[in-house]
Short mmCIF file of C-alpha atoms and ligand atoms in Angstrom, two decimals:
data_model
loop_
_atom_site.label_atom_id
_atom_site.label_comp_id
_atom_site.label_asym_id
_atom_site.label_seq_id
_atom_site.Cartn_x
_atom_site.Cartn_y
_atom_site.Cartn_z
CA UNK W 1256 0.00 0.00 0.00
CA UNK W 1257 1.38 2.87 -1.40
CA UNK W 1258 2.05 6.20 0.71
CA UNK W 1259 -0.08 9.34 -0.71
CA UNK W 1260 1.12 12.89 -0.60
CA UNK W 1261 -0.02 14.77 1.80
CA UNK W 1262 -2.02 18.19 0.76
CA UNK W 1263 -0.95 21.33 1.59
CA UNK W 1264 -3.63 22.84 4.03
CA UNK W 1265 -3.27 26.28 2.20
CA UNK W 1266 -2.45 27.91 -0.42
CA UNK W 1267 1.85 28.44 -1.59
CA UNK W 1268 1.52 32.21 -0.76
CA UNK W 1269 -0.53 31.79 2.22
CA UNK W 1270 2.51 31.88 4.66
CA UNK W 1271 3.69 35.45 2.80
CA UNK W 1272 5.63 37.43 4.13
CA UNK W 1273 7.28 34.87 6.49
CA UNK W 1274 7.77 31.91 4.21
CA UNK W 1275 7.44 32.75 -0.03
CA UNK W 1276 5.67 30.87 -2.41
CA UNK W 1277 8.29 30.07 -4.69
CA UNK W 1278 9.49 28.29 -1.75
CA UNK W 1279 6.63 26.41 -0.48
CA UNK W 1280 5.54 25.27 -4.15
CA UNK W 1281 8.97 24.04 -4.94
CA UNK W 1282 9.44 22.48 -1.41
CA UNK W 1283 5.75 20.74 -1.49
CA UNK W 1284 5.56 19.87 -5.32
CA UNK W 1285 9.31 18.58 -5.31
CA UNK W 1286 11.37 17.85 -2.63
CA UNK W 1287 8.22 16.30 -0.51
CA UNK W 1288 7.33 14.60 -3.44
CA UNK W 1289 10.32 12.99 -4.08
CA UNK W 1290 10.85 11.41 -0.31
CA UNK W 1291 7.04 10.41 -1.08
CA UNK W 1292 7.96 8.60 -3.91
CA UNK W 1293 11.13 7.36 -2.96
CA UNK W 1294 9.43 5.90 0.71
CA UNK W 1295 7.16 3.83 -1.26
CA UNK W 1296 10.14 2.69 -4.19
CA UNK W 1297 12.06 1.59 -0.70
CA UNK W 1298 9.43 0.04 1.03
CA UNK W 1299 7.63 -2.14 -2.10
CA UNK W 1300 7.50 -5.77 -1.91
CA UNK W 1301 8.85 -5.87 1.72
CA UNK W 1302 7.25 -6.30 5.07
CA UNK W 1303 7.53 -2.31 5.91
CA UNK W 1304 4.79 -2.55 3.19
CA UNK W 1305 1.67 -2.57 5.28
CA UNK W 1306 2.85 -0.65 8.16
CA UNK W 1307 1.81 2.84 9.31
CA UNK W 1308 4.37 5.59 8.87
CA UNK W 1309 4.57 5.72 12.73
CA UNK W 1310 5.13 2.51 12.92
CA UNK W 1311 8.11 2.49 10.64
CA UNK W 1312 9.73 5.36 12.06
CA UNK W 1313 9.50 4.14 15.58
CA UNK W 1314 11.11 0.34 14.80
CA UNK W 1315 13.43 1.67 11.73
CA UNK W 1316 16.31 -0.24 11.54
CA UNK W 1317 18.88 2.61 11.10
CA UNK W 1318 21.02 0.86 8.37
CA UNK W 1319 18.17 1.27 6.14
CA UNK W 1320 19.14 4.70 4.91
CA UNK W 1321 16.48 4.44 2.10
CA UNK W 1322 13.66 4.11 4.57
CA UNK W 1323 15.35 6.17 6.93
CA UNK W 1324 15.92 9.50 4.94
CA UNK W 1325 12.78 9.40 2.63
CA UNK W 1326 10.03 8.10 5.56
CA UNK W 1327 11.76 10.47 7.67
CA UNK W 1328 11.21 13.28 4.79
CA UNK W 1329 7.71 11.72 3.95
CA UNK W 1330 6.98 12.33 7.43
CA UNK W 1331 8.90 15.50 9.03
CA UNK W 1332 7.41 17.49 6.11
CA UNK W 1333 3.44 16.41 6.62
CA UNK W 1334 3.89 18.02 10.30
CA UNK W 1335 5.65 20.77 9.44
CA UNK W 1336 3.13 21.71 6.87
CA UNK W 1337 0.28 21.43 9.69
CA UNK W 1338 2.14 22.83 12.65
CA UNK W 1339 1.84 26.26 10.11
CA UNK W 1340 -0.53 28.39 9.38
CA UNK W 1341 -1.44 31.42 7.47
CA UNK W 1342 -2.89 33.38 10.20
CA UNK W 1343 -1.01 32.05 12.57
CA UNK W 1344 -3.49 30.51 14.42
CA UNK W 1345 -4.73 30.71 17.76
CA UNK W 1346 -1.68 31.50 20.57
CA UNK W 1347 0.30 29.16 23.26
CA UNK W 1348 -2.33 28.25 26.08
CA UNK W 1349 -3.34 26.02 28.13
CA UNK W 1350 -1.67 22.70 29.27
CA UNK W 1351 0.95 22.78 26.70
CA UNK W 1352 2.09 26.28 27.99
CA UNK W 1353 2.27 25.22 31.30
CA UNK W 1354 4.61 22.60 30.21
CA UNK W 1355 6.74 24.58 28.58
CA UNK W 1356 7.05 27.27 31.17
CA UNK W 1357 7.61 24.76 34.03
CA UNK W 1358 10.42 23.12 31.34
CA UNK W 1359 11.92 26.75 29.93
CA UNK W 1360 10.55 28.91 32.93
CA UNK W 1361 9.03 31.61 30.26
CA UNK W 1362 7.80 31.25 26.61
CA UNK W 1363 10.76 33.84 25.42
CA UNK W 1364 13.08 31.15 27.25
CA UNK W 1365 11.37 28.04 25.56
CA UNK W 1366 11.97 30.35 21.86
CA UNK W 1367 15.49 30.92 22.71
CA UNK W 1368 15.92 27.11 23.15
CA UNK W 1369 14.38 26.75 20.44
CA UNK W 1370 15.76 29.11 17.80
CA UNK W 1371 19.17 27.82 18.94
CA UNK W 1372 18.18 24.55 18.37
CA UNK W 1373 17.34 25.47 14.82
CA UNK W 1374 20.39 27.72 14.23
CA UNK W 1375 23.36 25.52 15.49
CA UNK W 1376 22.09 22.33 13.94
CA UNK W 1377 25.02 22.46 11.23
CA UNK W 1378 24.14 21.48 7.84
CA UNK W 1379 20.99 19.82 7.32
CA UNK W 1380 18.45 18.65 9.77
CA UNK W 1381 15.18 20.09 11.65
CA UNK W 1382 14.06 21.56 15.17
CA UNK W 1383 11.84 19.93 17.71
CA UNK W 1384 9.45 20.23 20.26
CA UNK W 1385 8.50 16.99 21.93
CA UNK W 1386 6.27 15.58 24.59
CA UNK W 1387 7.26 12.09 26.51
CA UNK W 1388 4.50 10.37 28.47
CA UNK W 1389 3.82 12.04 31.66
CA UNK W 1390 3.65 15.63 29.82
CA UNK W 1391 7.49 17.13 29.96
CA UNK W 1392 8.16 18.75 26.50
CA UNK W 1393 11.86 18.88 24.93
CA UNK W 1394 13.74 21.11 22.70
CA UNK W 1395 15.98 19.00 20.42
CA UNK W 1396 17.43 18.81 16.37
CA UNK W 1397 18.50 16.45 14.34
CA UNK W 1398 20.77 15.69 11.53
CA UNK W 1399 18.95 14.94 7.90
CA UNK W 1400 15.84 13.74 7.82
CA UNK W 1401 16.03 11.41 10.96
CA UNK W 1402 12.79 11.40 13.37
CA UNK W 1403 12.31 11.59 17.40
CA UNK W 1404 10.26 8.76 17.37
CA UNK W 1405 13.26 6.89 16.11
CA UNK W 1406 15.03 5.46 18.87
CA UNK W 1407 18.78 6.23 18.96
CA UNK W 1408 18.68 9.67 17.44
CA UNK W 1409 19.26 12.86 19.15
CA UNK W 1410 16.08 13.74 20.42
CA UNK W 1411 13.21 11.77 22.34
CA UNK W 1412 9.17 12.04 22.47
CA UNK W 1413 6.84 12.75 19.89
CA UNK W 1414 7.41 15.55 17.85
CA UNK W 1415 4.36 18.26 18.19
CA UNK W 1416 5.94 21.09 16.77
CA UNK W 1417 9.06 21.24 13.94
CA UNK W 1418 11.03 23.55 11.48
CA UNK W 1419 12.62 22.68 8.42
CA UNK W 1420 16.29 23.66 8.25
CA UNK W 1421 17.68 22.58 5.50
CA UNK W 1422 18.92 25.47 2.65
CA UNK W 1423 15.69 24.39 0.15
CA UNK W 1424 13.47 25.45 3.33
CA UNK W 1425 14.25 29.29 2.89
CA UNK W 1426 17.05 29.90 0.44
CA UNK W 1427 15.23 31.58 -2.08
CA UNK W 1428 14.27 34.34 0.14
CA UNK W 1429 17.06 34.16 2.79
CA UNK W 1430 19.85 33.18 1.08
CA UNK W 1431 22.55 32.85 4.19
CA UNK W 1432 20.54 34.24 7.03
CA UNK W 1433 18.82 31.13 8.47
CA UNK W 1434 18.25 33.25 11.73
CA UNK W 1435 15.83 35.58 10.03
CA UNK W 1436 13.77 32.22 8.72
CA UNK W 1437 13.69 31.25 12.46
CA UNK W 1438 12.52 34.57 13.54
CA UNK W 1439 9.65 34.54 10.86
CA UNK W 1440 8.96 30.97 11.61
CA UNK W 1441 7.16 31.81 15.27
CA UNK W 1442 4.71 34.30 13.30
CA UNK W 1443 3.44 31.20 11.53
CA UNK W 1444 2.95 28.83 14.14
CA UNK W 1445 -0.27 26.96 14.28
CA UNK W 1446 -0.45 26.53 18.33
CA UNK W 1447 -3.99 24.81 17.75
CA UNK W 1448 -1.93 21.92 16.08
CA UNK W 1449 0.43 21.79 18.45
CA UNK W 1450 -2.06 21.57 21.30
CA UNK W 1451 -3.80 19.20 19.79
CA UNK W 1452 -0.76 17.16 19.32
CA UNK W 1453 0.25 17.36 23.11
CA UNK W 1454 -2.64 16.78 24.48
CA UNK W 1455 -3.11 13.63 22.14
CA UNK W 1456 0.36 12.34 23.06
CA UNK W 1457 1.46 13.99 26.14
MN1 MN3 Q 709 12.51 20.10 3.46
#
């Protein structure tokens, strides 16, 4: 059973001024595309075959760099597609920014963490938040396309919130300055998502 392509919840330019839409068609249309495609070329005709993406990201056997990069990209890229939104949905509240106060002691504290999370992951990789059981959230990155749920990398919990660092995430209009995408990355944050992920997981 072949994986489908997730749909972008909004339109390319819907995430303007913050992320362009040169960016999100090409990133959507091509580069998620192509771990799409290349998941299900890696996982046809084996056991992985029938299994849910979850599933397959939380037993991946880690020499299996096919499955491991493109379910990983397949993956990574459907949350960080919902975790955004165009009007930036809804604020931090609630249980999940309780959490993150009691882990961060303020919200500017918990951005900090997590802009420098984003910023010092060298090369290519992707930012975390993540809950573990019990309710304690985690500011993490890791390198490529590699998952928290996959045990071994470096970061733990479920992953409720993300951001895509590699250069084809904001080249085109930042060039360079990574730091800038961060910045413009918290104006776009769906916190409804989030919740909704934390409280489902937590
Ligand atoms: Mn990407």
């Amino acid at each position: 059973m072949a994986f489908e392509l997730p749909k972008l919840p909004y339109a390319f330019d819907a995430l303007e001024p913050y992320i362009d839409a040169r960016t999100m068609e090409i990133h959507s249309t091509k580069h998620h595309v192509g771990y799409t495609n290349n998941l299900n070329k890696a996982i046809a005709g084996t056991d992985l075959d029938s299994k849910s993406i979850e599933d397959i990201l939380t037993n991946l056997d880690p020499s299996n760099t096919a499955v491991r990069n493109n379910g990983g990209g397949y993956y990574n890229h459907h949350l960080f597609w919902n975790v955004m939104n165009p009007e930036g949905k809804g604020y931090l509240s609630g249980e999940l920014k309780d959490a993150i106060i009691a882990e961060f002691g303020s919200v500017d504290a918990f951005k900090d963490a997590f802009a420098k999370a984003a910023a010092t992951r060298f090369g290519s990789g992707w930012a975390w938040l993540c809950v573990h059981k019990g309710g304690k959230v985690e500011v993490c990155s890791t390198p490529n396309q590699d998952n928290p749920m996959t045990p071994g990398v470096s970061c733990g919990g479920f992953p409720i919130l993300t951001l895509d660092v590699w250069e084809h995430a904001y080249y085109l209009k930042y060039q360079n300055r990574r730091p800038e995408y961060i910045d413009a990355f918290f104006n776009v944050i769906n916190w409804n998502y989030v919740e909704k992920l934390y409280a489902e997981n937590k």
